[in-house]
Amino acid sequence: MVGTANNGRLRLAFSLVNGSQDLDLSSAPASNAGSECGGIEFTREDVEALVNEKMKYKNKFNYKERCENMMEYIKRLRLCIKWFQELEGEYAFEQEKLRNALELTERRCSEMEVALNNKEEELNLIILELRKSLASLQDKLAKEESEKKAAVDSLTKEKEARTGIERSQASLSEELEKVQGELDGANQRIASINDMYKLLQEYNSSLQLYNSKLQTDLDTAHETIKRGEKERSAIVENLHTLRGQHKSLQDQLMSSIASQDEVMKQKDALLNEVACLRMELHQTLEDREHYQQQVQSLAAEVSKYKELATNSSELEEKCLSQGNQIQILHDQLAVAERKLQMSDMSIFETRNEFEGQKKLIEELQNRLEDAEFKLIEGEKLRKKLHNTILELKGNIRVFCRVRPQLPDDSSSNQAKVFSYPTSMEYLGRGIDMTQNAQKHSFTFDKVFMPDASQEEVFVEISQLVQSALDGYKVCIFAYGQTGSGKTYTMMGKPGQPDEKGLIPRSLEQIFQTKQALQPQGWRYEMQVSMLEIYNETIRDLLSTNKDASRIENGVAGKQYTIKHDANGNTQVSDLTIVDVQSSREVKYLLDRAAHSRSVGKTQMNEQSSRSHFVFTMRITGVNESTEQQVQGVLNLIDLAGSERLSKSGSTGDRLKETQAINKSLSSLADVIFALAKKEDHVPFRNSKLTYLLQPCLGGDSKTLMFVNISPEPSSAGESLCSLRFAARVNACEIGTPRRQLNMRTSESRLSYG
């Protein structure tokens, strides 16, 4: 382990080592204050000179002098050995330092990769938003091009009409000239044909009137042509503006791509730096092997000198002294070997400790796998117990919610109409209504008083929403009179996060649970559709075709067909289905559907829903570890409000809407009564609503109904009818809910089961 000086340490002349003076720790350079050898370094020649050094004595029998010289020689040998040990320790320290730097660099690289992945996800979201805006701009451009084409067609028609008018005017002029010629030729017969002349004068005046009318039409056509040219220029300007916006969006996209390339370059630079550090570590290991080989060569030379001492008879005295020296070196070598063995033992202990840590890590990993397996089993047990509890509670559950008094309501006391029992048996489940001094008591699965928040309401149905992810069909619908708060319960107030309804909160829970189940191996795909039933006609609220969703004279532009299959699934033909990945995408679709939904004003409600709104999400889940597949359906329905014509004051189109709403709700009541009586025939086909919800009401679905009640005394009669209907629904017994396992199909149509 000898070689050239490195690490910038000071190399002293060997005479300082070979001299008679003692080396003290205080004589070392300040930079090596912690070293026992100070700033001294040894080369191969120094070591050979130290080994080959001959003892010189003034007196052969002066053992004291010989002992002092030997002690000095031993001190220098110890100094050399300590230098070798320190050099080896420094190499080990440098190796550990490089290893730590490598680990630090790898950690930084992993952090950069995570940051890069996050940046890539953000860029993907930005690209998705840009694509959506580009699609909307393309739709606007197509719309404007179609309008431009229609304007050009109308302009062409007007030009053709103008040409026809000019032709008719020319023919009339020729006819007028002909008549005037006939009048000049018949001047001699004017007296005899005065009557004929009067008729011709009348005909001439009518022609003049017709000519003036044609001239007026011609002026109107000119004005229409000018107006069309102005609209055409405005359309061209809008087209240039849209193209500029499109170009700016492309520039933003290119800048995002450039920033991503810069991040990739930084990552490559870090990888190159890691590679350089690994090469330096490899070079250090090679230097260490080289020094070990030199130590072995020195040991071989020592053995060679030993052989020369035994074979030489002429240098007996010298051999004796050198034999002693060699013995001392052997002792020192033995000490070094013992230290080497101790270091090997420490390495062995370190290796054993590493093996123990490795076994501990493996044991912890096994325990983690067992815990994850127990967690999966516990989740299965929770789902089973939860579904068993829901089955014991009944397939059709009913919640009652009384809306609070609004500023527009009458100032009468609400307590005169509704009261809530406080006994333990009916607390939170009972509601009493007083009408005409007569008390009516009802009991449901849950009763929400007017001060109940949207969060409290959602907590009660959150486990039911979870069942959709577990592979069950779930249906939640709101029933009640107009103005009782059904749409508020289902949708909430736009722009107020604290007052979000059941539909937005259910979507947030589904996507949060989807994210939480990913470590357990679950992967979900989700599809969404939205429709409304308006005047017994189905409308697709997500359709981009305006002609298909337009309603003229109460008849939709496209007819949709409801079909049921053998598995209890319901399909609607040609319905728009959208794949969704986040609650943000579903919120965008909900806002789009809300703008397309049919609403109107009545005397009972300023913004009354005039149709039944049906939101459907189909959930397909696959567990990659257990190879288990589930398919669930979540139906969230906001029914149109029932109302009496005497109170709503509906006329015209509102009258037709009210009649259609009351008819469909009456059909729903007939279905519920038939199910309650367990009749053989259930009239599902009496309306589009009941036929669409047939699997929810009479199949294997978990169904929950919200009956919404208005607190106004003037609505007491309608509230009593709603409560009686809800009580009848709560008494119904339908089929047992069935979890859909191993039923992943390629059919892309949504099921309303």
Tab-separated table of C-alpha atoms in Angstrom, residues 106 124 133 191 194 223 244 252 337 346 369 386 400 409 421 440 467 587 637 677 680 701-702 737 751:
chain	number	residue	atom	x	y	z
A	106	GLU	CA	-30.146	9.299	-6.589
A	124	ASN	CA	-51.814	16.839	-19.553
A	133	SER	CA	-61.688	24.782	-25.712
A	191	ALA	CA	-116.433	57.478	-79.865
A	194	ASN	CA	-115.710	54.659	-74.994
A	223	GLU	CA	-81.774	46.569	-48.690
A	244	GLY	CA	-56.143	34.373	-33.957
A	252	GLN	CA	-49.236	28.312	-25.428
A	337	GLU	CA	-2.766	-9.526	10.761
A	346	SER	CA	-16.044	-6.237	12.203
A	369	GLU	CA	-48.539	-7.988	2.774
A	386	HIS	CA	-73.160	-3.093	4.959
A	400	CYS	CA	-88.522	12.619	4.580
A	409	ASP	CA	-93.542	32.124	2.454
A	421	PRO	CA	-91.801	13.115	18.266
A	440	HIS	CA	-101.641	12.358	11.240
A	467	SER	CA	-72.781	0.176	-2.863
A	587	LYS	CA	-69.560	18.898	-13.090
A	637	ILE	CA	-83.376	11.254	-10.276
A	677	LYS	CA	-100.416	-5.402	-2.840
A	680	ASP	CA	-99.437	-10.295	-10.564
A	701	SER	CA	-81.797	-2.601	-7.117
A	702	LYS	CA	-81.259	-0.712	-3.854
A	737	PRO	CA	-80.419	-6.747	-4.363
A	751	SER	CA	-77.899	0.455	-18.016
